[in-house]
């Protein structure tokens, strides 16, 4: 994407790659990019049936093609195979959204190594692997946006969030390094740091809806930032519910 970004079709027919696209924030981001029209979407997650549902919704918009790629994003070989298939089909991404993530609650004294490793793998390792697989093609093209969907858990302690806080703090650190190193190649790397969002992670939690942000608001933020002039580099965007207590 060039410095002359425009709303209509985001210049041509750009490829948007979204991980964790089968539900929640990822699905909302895919639908919102599709609503801009004239784009190709590579939707990635582990659940094929839910991915297909999202892809079909996106295909309802004029000029949009959407394909699903089922992948375990913690598996390096699987990620490389998926990325090769995406690039063979579409070429280099204009936008890469590292959204895949997960949450397991637990206090430090009770948290198991197995759960800690699981949080690190899905929230941090996956973003590293996917970025390593796609960013070189973006560097070769000399342009592109990377959005790493983090959390306000990266910014402060949340009791019961041992593995999640550690992994999201790591993702924020990785994003900062990527931003510093890649901007000279024309790549913008941005952190989106939301508070509680109305996703399946909160199902059954008893959290009142007024304390959960709509997924559509996170998606709108990503698309708005992608449309900014290439002369502007948003770095870290914090989003919190209006009602937090």
PDB file of C-alpha atoms in Angstrom:
ATOM      1  CA  UNK A   1       0.000   0.000   0.000  1.00  0.00           C
ATOM      2  CA  UNK A   2       1.404   3.365  -0.996  1.00  0.00           C
ATOM      3  CA  UNK A   3       1.499   6.750   0.690  1.00  0.00           C
ATOM      4  CA  UNK A   4      -1.663   7.665  -1.263  1.00  0.00           C
ATOM      5  CA  UNK A   5      -4.017   5.338   0.590  1.00  0.00           C
ATOM      6  CA  UNK A   6      -7.691   5.776  -0.149  1.00  0.00           C
ATOM      7  CA  UNK A   7     -10.904   4.360   1.219  1.00  0.00           C
ATOM      8  CA  UNK A   8     -12.245   3.079  -2.069  1.00  0.00           C
ATOM      9  CA  UNK A   9     -10.933  -0.447  -2.458  1.00  0.00           C
ATOM     10  CA  UNK A  10      -7.761   0.379  -0.497  1.00  0.00           C
ATOM     11  CA  UNK A  11      -5.993   0.882  -3.842  1.00  0.00           C
ATOM     12  CA  UNK A  12      -6.503  -1.985  -6.225  1.00  0.00           C
ATOM     13  CA  UNK A  13      -7.145  -5.472  -4.889  1.00  0.00           C
ATOM     14  CA  UNK A  14      -4.925  -5.821  -1.807  1.00  0.00           C
ATOM     15  CA  UNK A  15      -4.385  -9.076   0.042  1.00  0.00           C
ATOM     16  CA  UNK A  16      -5.452  -8.995   3.687  1.00  0.00           C
ATOM     17  CA  UNK A  17      -4.188 -11.899   5.837  1.00  0.00           C
ATOM     18  CA  UNK A  18      -6.031 -12.418   9.125  1.00  0.00           C
ATOM     19  CA  UNK A  19      -5.165 -15.091  11.688  1.00  0.00           C
ATOM     20  CA  UNK A  20      -7.685 -16.241  14.245  1.00  0.00           C
ATOM     21  CA  UNK A  21     -10.324 -15.273  11.685  1.00  0.00           C
ATOM     22  CA  UNK A  22     -12.939 -17.872  12.582  1.00  0.00           C
ATOM     23  CA  UNK A  23     -14.605 -15.845  15.329  1.00  0.00           C
ATOM     24  CA  UNK A  24     -14.422 -12.785  17.564  1.00  0.00           C
ATOM     25  CA  UNK A  25     -12.072  -9.946  16.671  1.00  0.00           C
ATOM     26  CA  UNK A  26     -10.524 -11.752  13.708  1.00  0.00           C
ATOM     27  CA  UNK A  27     -13.876 -12.430  12.079  1.00  0.00           C
ATOM     28  CA  UNK A  28     -14.949  -8.816  12.651  1.00  0.00           C
ATOM     29  CA  UNK A  29     -11.730  -7.537  11.067  1.00  0.00           C
ATOM     30  CA  UNK A  30     -12.227  -9.779   8.035  1.00  0.00           C
ATOM     31  CA  UNK A  31     -15.812  -8.599   7.566  1.00  0.00           C
ATOM     32  CA  UNK A  32     -14.832  -4.941   7.967  1.00  0.00           C
ATOM     33  CA  UNK A  33     -12.067  -5.152   5.347  1.00  0.00           C
ATOM     34  CA  UNK A  34     -14.520  -6.937   3.049  1.00  0.00           C
ATOM     35  CA  UNK A  35     -16.972  -4.072   3.453  1.00  0.00           C
ATOM     36  CA  UNK A  36     -14.358  -1.797   1.857  1.00  0.00           C
ATOM     37  CA  UNK A  37     -14.712  -3.877  -1.317  1.00  0.00           C
ATOM     38  CA  UNK A  38     -12.172  -4.998  -3.916  1.00  0.00           C
ATOM     39  CA  UNK A  39      -9.826  -7.033  -1.754  1.00  0.00           C
ATOM     40  CA  UNK A  40      -8.634 -10.600  -1.314  1.00  0.00           C
ATOM     41  CA  UNK A  41      -8.840 -12.181   2.118  1.00  0.00           C
ATOM     42  CA  UNK A  42      -6.763 -15.081   3.407  1.00  0.00           C
ATOM     43  CA  UNK A  43      -8.561 -16.260   6.537  1.00  0.00           C
ATOM     44  CA  UNK A  44      -6.572 -18.501   8.854  1.00  0.00           C
ATOM     45  CA  UNK A  45      -7.523 -20.528  11.926  1.00  0.00           C
ATOM     46  CA  UNK A  46      -7.932 -24.144  13.017  1.00  0.00           C
ATOM     47  CA  UNK A  47     -11.714 -24.486  12.675  1.00  0.00           C
ATOM     48  CA  UNK A  48     -12.617 -24.947   9.006  1.00  0.00           C
ATOM     49  CA  UNK A  49     -16.401 -24.779   9.388  1.00  0.00           C
ATOM     50  CA  UNK A  50     -16.333 -21.449  11.229  1.00  0.00           C
ATOM     51  CA  UNK A  51     -13.757 -20.091   8.785  1.00  0.00           C
ATOM     52  CA  UNK A  52     -16.029 -21.005   5.886  1.00  0.00           C
ATOM     53  CA  UNK A  53     -18.931 -19.177   7.539  1.00  0.00           C
ATOM     54  CA  UNK A  54     -16.858 -16.007   7.854  1.00  0.00           C
ATOM     55  CA  UNK A  55     -15.528 -16.368   4.313  1.00  0.00           C
ATOM     56  CA  UNK A  56     -19.059 -16.693   2.931  1.00  0.00           C
ATOM     57  CA  UNK A  57     -20.110 -13.527   4.748  1.00  0.00           C
ATOM     58  CA  UNK A  58     -17.130 -11.686   3.269  1.00  0.00           C
ATOM     59  CA  UNK A  59     -17.879 -12.935  -0.252  1.00  0.00           C
ATOM     60  CA  UNK A  60     -21.241 -11.181  -0.104  1.00  0.00           C
ATOM     61  CA  UNK A  61     -19.426  -7.883  -0.627  1.00  0.00           C
ATOM     62  CA  UNK A  62     -18.773  -6.827  -4.208  1.00  0.00           C
ATOM     63  CA  UNK A  63     -15.279  -7.462  -5.526  1.00  0.00           C
ATOM     64  CA  UNK A  64     -14.172  -9.536  -2.545  1.00  0.00           C
ATOM     65  CA  UNK A  65     -12.554 -12.957  -2.736  1.00  0.00           C
ATOM     66  CA  UNK A  66     -12.031 -14.904   0.476  1.00  0.00           C
ATOM     67  CA  UNK A  67     -10.235 -18.193   0.946  1.00  0.00           C
ATOM     68  CA  UNK A  68      -9.726 -20.231   4.091  1.00  0.00           C
ATOM     69  CA  UNK A  69      -6.486 -21.804   5.227  1.00  0.00           C
ATOM     70  CA  UNK A  70      -6.677 -24.231   8.131  1.00  0.00           C
ATOM     71  CA  UNK A  71      -3.484 -24.140  10.165  1.00  0.00           C
ATOM     72  CA  UNK A  72      -2.052 -24.765  13.616  1.00  0.00           C
ATOM     73  CA  UNK A  73      -0.184 -21.484  14.027  1.00  0.00           C
ATOM     74  CA  UNK A  74       2.075 -22.867  16.740  1.00  0.00           C
ATOM     75  CA  UNK A  75       3.557 -25.422  14.302  1.00  0.00           C
ATOM     76  CA  UNK A  76       6.461 -23.952  12.265  1.00  0.00           C
ATOM     77  CA  UNK A  77       6.136 -26.414   9.378  1.00  0.00           C
ATOM     78  CA  UNK A  78       2.379 -25.922   9.161  1.00  0.00           C
ATOM     79  CA  UNK A  79       2.803 -22.139   9.137  1.00  0.00           C
ATOM     80  CA  UNK A  80       5.415 -22.287   6.375  1.00  0.00           C
ATOM     81  CA  UNK A  81       3.189 -24.537   4.251  1.00  0.00           C
ATOM     82  CA  UNK A  82       0.180 -22.278   4.790  1.00  0.00           C
ATOM     83  CA  UNK A  83       2.124 -19.112   3.961  1.00  0.00           C
ATOM     84  CA  UNK A  84       3.544 -20.680   0.800  1.00  0.00           C
ATOM     85  CA  UNK A  85       0.012 -21.571  -0.330  1.00  0.00           C
ATOM     86  CA  UNK A  86      -1.270 -18.067   0.396  1.00  0.00           C
ATOM     87  CA  UNK A  87       1.599 -16.365  -1.428  1.00  0.00           C
ATOM     88  CA  UNK A  88       1.313 -18.729  -4.403  1.00  0.00           C
ATOM     89  CA  UNK A  89      -2.383 -17.880  -4.680  1.00  0.00           C
ATOM     90  CA  UNK A  90      -2.304 -14.143  -3.953  1.00  0.00           C
ATOM     91  CA  UNK A  91       1.260 -12.828  -3.688  1.00  0.00           C
ATOM     92  CA  UNK A  92       2.537 -10.588  -0.876  1.00  0.00           C
ATOM     93  CA  UNK A  93       0.082  -9.272   1.725  1.00  0.00           C
ATOM     94  CA  UNK A  94      -0.760  -5.602   1.868  1.00  0.00           C
ATOM     95  CA  UNK A  95      -2.002  -6.106   5.432  1.00  0.00           C
ATOM     96  CA  UNK A  96      -1.111  -8.834   7.930  1.00  0.00           C
ATOM     97  CA  UNK A  97      -3.234  -9.087  11.068  1.00  0.00           C
ATOM     98  CA  UNK A  98      -1.752 -11.305  13.779  1.00  0.00           C
ATOM     99  CA  UNK A  99      -4.882 -11.829  15.817  1.00  0.00           C
ATOM    100  CA  UNK A 100      -4.744 -15.489  16.878  1.00  0.00           C
ATOM    101  CA  UNK A 101      -4.697 -15.853  20.636  1.00  0.00           C
ATOM    102  CA  UNK A 102      -6.146 -17.591  23.629  1.00  0.00           C
ATOM    103  CA  UNK A 103      -6.651 -17.251  27.371  1.00  0.00           C
ATOM    104  CA  UNK A 104      -6.181 -19.637  30.261  1.00  0.00           C
ATOM    105  CA  UNK A 105      -6.714 -18.163  33.723  1.00  0.00           C
ATOM    106  CA  UNK A 106      -4.566 -19.028  36.706  1.00  0.00           C
ATOM    107  CA  UNK A 107      -2.623 -17.501  39.575  1.00  0.00           C
ATOM    108  CA  UNK A 108       1.160 -17.715  39.566  1.00  0.00           C
ATOM    109  CA  UNK A 109       1.327 -20.246  42.417  1.00  0.00           C
ATOM    110  CA  UNK A 110      -1.187 -22.538  40.703  1.00  0.00           C
ATOM    111  CA  UNK A 111      -0.305 -22.049  37.040  1.00  0.00           C
ATOM    112  CA  UNK A 112       1.158 -25.120  35.343  1.00  0.00           C
ATOM    113  CA  UNK A 113       4.084 -25.152  32.954  1.00  0.00           C
ATOM    114  CA  UNK A 114       1.836 -26.790  30.353  1.00  0.00           C
ATOM    115  CA  UNK A 115      -0.616 -23.886  30.472  1.00  0.00           C
ATOM    116  CA  UNK A 116       2.202 -21.320  30.510  1.00  0.00           C
ATOM    117  CA  UNK A 117       3.702 -22.853  27.375  1.00  0.00           C
ATOM    118  CA  UNK A 118       0.271 -22.919  25.715  1.00  0.00           C
ATOM    119  CA  UNK A 119      -0.193 -19.187  26.387  1.00  0.00           C
ATOM    120  CA  UNK A 120       3.264 -18.389  25.031  1.00  0.00           C
ATOM    121  CA  UNK A 121       2.732 -20.498  21.927  1.00  0.00           C
ATOM    122  CA  UNK A 122      -0.630 -19.143  20.786  1.00  0.00           C
ATOM    123  CA  UNK A 123      -0.230 -15.504  21.856  1.00  0.00           C
ATOM    124  CA  UNK A 124       3.437 -14.869  21.018  1.00  0.00           C
ATOM    125  CA  UNK A 125       5.092 -17.702  19.116  1.00  0.00           C
ATOM    126  CA  UNK A 126       2.291 -17.740  16.517  1.00  0.00           C
ATOM    127  CA  UNK A 127       2.756 -14.044  15.712  1.00  0.00           C
ATOM    128  CA  UNK A 128       6.506 -14.576  15.366  1.00  0.00           C
ATOM    129  CA  UNK A 129       6.092 -17.572  13.059  1.00  0.00           C
ATOM    130  CA  UNK A 130       3.434 -15.965  10.871  1.00  0.00           C
ATOM    131  CA  UNK A 131       5.367 -12.704  10.595  1.00  0.00           C
ATOM    132  CA  UNK A 132       8.552 -14.545   9.667  1.00  0.00           C
ATOM    133  CA  UNK A 133       6.596 -16.356   6.960  1.00  0.00           C
ATOM    134  CA  UNK A 134       4.972 -13.274   5.388  1.00  0.00           C
ATOM    135  CA  UNK A 135       7.003 -10.152   6.177  1.00  0.00           C
ATOM    136  CA  UNK A 136       9.972 -10.910   3.863  1.00  0.00           C
ATOM    137  CA  UNK A 137       7.600 -10.757   0.864  1.00  0.00           C
ATOM    138  CA  UNK A 138       6.246  -7.445   2.168  1.00  0.00           C
ATOM    139  CA  UNK A 139       9.802  -6.115   2.527  1.00  0.00           C
ATOM    140  CA  UNK A 140      10.526  -7.173  -1.034  1.00  0.00           C
ATOM    141  CA  UNK A 141       7.414  -5.266  -2.143  1.00  0.00           C
ATOM    142  CA  UNK A 142       8.557  -2.267  -0.099  1.00  0.00           C
ATOM    143  CA  UNK A 143       5.215  -1.674   1.596  1.00  0.00           C
ATOM    144  CA  UNK A 144       2.660  -3.154   3.934  1.00  0.00           C
ATOM    145  CA  UNK A 145       1.028  -2.978   7.336  1.00  0.00           C
ATOM    146  CA  UNK A 146       1.354  -5.448  10.206  1.00  0.00           C
ATOM    147  CA  UNK A 147      -1.169  -5.303  13.033  1.00  0.00           C
ATOM    148  CA  UNK A 148      -0.393  -7.315  16.147  1.00  0.00           C
ATOM    149  CA  UNK A 149      -3.531  -7.630  18.251  1.00  0.00           C
ATOM    150  CA  UNK A 150      -2.369  -7.550  21.843  1.00  0.00           C
ATOM    151  CA  UNK A 151      -4.083  -6.591  25.071  1.00  0.00           C
ATOM    152  CA  UNK A 152      -3.954  -4.075  27.886  1.00  0.00           C
ATOM    153  CA  UNK A 153      -2.743  -7.116  29.849  1.00  0.00           C
ATOM    154  CA  UNK A 154       0.656  -6.304  28.301  1.00  0.00           C
ATOM    155  CA  UNK A 155       0.716  -3.005  30.180  1.00  0.00           C
ATOM    156  CA  UNK A 156      -0.060  -4.025  33.754  1.00  0.00           C
ATOM    157  CA  UNK A 157      -0.651  -6.868  36.168  1.00  0.00           C
ATOM    158  CA  UNK A 158      -3.959  -8.702  36.055  1.00  0.00           C
ATOM    159  CA  UNK A 159      -4.462 -11.200  38.898  1.00  0.00           C
ATOM    160  CA  UNK A 160      -5.114 -14.628  37.444  1.00  0.00           C
ATOM    161  CA  UNK A 161      -3.447 -13.720  34.169  1.00  0.00           C
ATOM    162  CA  UNK A 162      -0.023 -15.281  34.731  1.00  0.00           C
ATOM    163  CA  UNK A 163       0.569 -16.803  31.306  1.00  0.00           C
ATOM    164  CA  UNK A 164      -1.585 -14.379  29.342  1.00  0.00           C
ATOM    165  CA  UNK A 165       0.026 -11.219  30.742  1.00  0.00           C
ATOM    166  CA  UNK A 166       3.510 -12.616  30.175  1.00  0.00           C
ATOM    167  CA  UNK A 167       2.747 -13.637  26.586  1.00  0.00           C
ATOM    168  CA  UNK A 168       1.036 -10.374  25.641  1.00  0.00           C
ATOM    169  CA  UNK A 169       3.886  -8.365  27.183  1.00  0.00           C
ATOM    170  CA  UNK A 170       6.236 -10.420  25.025  1.00  0.00           C
ATOM    171  CA  UNK A 171       4.119  -9.699  21.956  1.00  0.00           C
ATOM    172  CA  UNK A 172       4.304  -5.974  22.684  1.00  0.00           C
ATOM    173  CA  UNK A 173       8.088  -6.186  22.935  1.00  0.00           C
ATOM    174  CA  UNK A 174       8.295  -8.135  19.679  1.00  0.00           C
ATOM    175  CA  UNK A 175       6.071  -5.582  17.951  1.00  0.00           C
ATOM    176  CA  UNK A 176       8.281  -2.712  19.079  1.00  0.00           C
ATOM    177  CA  UNK A 177      11.391  -4.397  17.696  1.00  0.00           C
ATOM    178  CA  UNK A 178       9.642  -5.189  14.404  1.00  0.00           C
ATOM    179  CA  UNK A 179       8.454  -1.589  14.100  1.00  0.00           C
ATOM    180  CA  UNK A 180      11.933  -0.193  14.690  1.00  0.00           C
ATOM    181  CA  UNK A 181      13.613  -2.539  12.215  1.00  0.00           C
ATOM    182  CA  UNK A 182      11.001  -2.648   9.454  1.00  0.00           C
ATOM    183  CA  UNK A 183       9.923   0.959   9.009  1.00  0.00           C
ATOM    184  CA  UNK A 184      12.987   1.662   6.863  1.00  0.00           C
ATOM    185  CA  UNK A 185      11.629  -1.016   4.502  1.00  0.00           C
ATOM    186  CA  UNK A 186       8.270   0.708   4.162  1.00  0.00           C
ATOM    187  CA  UNK A 187       6.508  -1.605   6.619  1.00  0.00           C
ATOM    188  CA  UNK A 188       4.358  -0.177   9.403  1.00  0.00           C
ATOM    189  CA  UNK A 189       4.050  -2.420  12.465  1.00  0.00           C
ATOM    190  CA  UNK A 190       1.315  -1.478  14.929  1.00  0.00           C
ATOM    191  CA  UNK A 191       0.054  -2.715  18.290  1.00  0.00           C
ATOM    192  CA  UNK A 192      -3.656  -2.757  19.034  1.00  0.00           C
ATOM    193  CA  UNK A 193      -4.108  -3.085  22.788  1.00  0.00           C
ATOM    194  CA  UNK A 194      -7.772  -3.580  23.710  1.00  0.00           C
ATOM    195  CA  UNK A 195      -9.328  -4.145  27.075  1.00  0.00           C
ATOM    196  CA  UNK A 196     -12.209  -6.606  27.434  1.00  0.00           C
ATOM    197  CA  UNK A 197     -13.943  -7.299  24.112  1.00  0.00           C
ATOM    198  CA  UNK A 198     -17.207  -9.176  23.560  1.00  0.00           C
ATOM    199  CA  UNK A 199     -15.717 -12.423  22.277  1.00  0.00           C
ATOM    200  CA  UNK A 200     -16.352 -16.103  23.084  1.00  0.00           C
ATOM    201  CA  UNK A 201     -13.552 -15.901  25.683  1.00  0.00           C
ATOM    202  CA  UNK A 202     -15.995 -14.098  27.981  1.00  0.00           C
ATOM    203  CA  UNK A 203     -18.885 -16.531  27.512  1.00  0.00           C
ATOM    204  CA  UNK A 204     -20.182 -17.639  30.888  1.00  0.00           C
ATOM    205  CA  UNK A 205     -18.007 -15.163  32.776  1.00  0.00           C
ATOM    206  CA  UNK A 206     -20.884 -13.081  34.066  1.00  0.00           C
ATOM    207  CA  UNK A 207     -19.238  -9.924  32.734  1.00  0.00           C
ATOM    208  CA  UNK A 208     -21.988  -7.384  31.925  1.00  0.00           C
ATOM    209  CA  UNK A 209     -22.170  -6.411  28.256  1.00  0.00           C
ATOM    210  CA  UNK A 210     -21.628  -2.720  29.008  1.00  0.00           C
ATOM    211  CA  UNK A 211     -18.126  -3.559  30.200  1.00  0.00           C
ATOM    212  CA  UNK A 212     -17.243  -5.359  26.968  1.00  0.00           C
ATOM    213  CA  UNK A 213     -16.323  -3.512  23.768  1.00  0.00           C
ATOM    214  CA  UNK A 214     -17.891  -4.628  20.479  1.00  0.00           C
ATOM    215  CA  UNK A 215     -15.584  -6.571  18.167  1.00  0.00           C
ATOM    216  CA  UNK A 216     -16.681  -4.205  15.403  1.00  0.00           C
ATOM    217  CA  UNK A 217     -14.963  -1.295  17.174  1.00  0.00           C
ATOM    218  CA  UNK A 218     -11.622  -3.095  17.156  1.00  0.00           C
ATOM    219  CA  UNK A 219     -12.116  -3.921  13.481  1.00  0.00           C
ATOM    220  CA  UNK A 220     -12.988  -0.315  12.667  1.00  0.00           C
ATOM    221  CA  UNK A 221      -9.799   0.839  14.365  1.00  0.00           C
ATOM    222  CA  UNK A 222      -7.640  -1.508  12.293  1.00  0.00           C
ATOM    223  CA  UNK A 223      -9.215  -0.512   8.975  1.00  0.00           C
ATOM    224  CA  UNK A 224      -9.027   3.194   9.831  1.00  0.00           C
ATOM    225  CA  UNK A 225      -5.316   2.934  10.610  1.00  0.00           C
ATOM    226  CA  UNK A 226      -4.686   0.959   7.410  1.00  0.00           C
ATOM    227  CA  UNK A 227      -6.246   3.813   5.426  1.00  0.00           C
ATOM    228  CA  UNK A 228      -3.925   6.463   6.842  1.00  0.00           C
ATOM    229  CA  UNK A 229      -1.259   8.056   4.680  1.00  0.00           C
ATOM    230  CA  UNK A 230       2.025   6.180   4.563  1.00  0.00           C
ATOM    231  CA  UNK A 231       3.620   9.274   6.091  1.00  0.00           C
ATOM    232  CA  UNK A 232       1.931   8.454   9.385  1.00  0.00           C
ATOM    233  CA  UNK A 233       3.008   5.603  11.666  1.00  0.00           C
ATOM    234  CA  UNK A 234       0.539   4.763  14.442  1.00  0.00           C
ATOM    235  CA  UNK A 235       2.449   2.840  17.078  1.00  0.00           C
ATOM    236  CA  UNK A 236       0.342   1.620  20.012  1.00  0.00           C
ATOM    237  CA  UNK A 237      -3.411   2.107  20.215  1.00  0.00           C
ATOM    238  CA  UNK A 238      -5.061   1.440  23.596  1.00  0.00           C
ATOM    239  CA  UNK A 239      -8.806   0.783  23.622  1.00  0.00           C
ATOM    240  CA  UNK A 240     -10.763   0.501  26.871  1.00  0.00           C
ATOM    241  CA  UNK A 241     -14.459   0.126  27.696  1.00  0.00           C
ATOM    242  CA  UNK A 242     -16.143   3.350  28.758  1.00  0.00           C
ATOM    243  CA  UNK A 243     -17.480   1.452  31.782  1.00  0.00           C
ATOM    244  CA  UNK A 244     -14.704  -0.443  33.546  1.00  0.00           C
ATOM    245  CA  UNK A 245     -16.144  -0.969  37.018  1.00  0.00           C
TER     246      UNK A 245
END
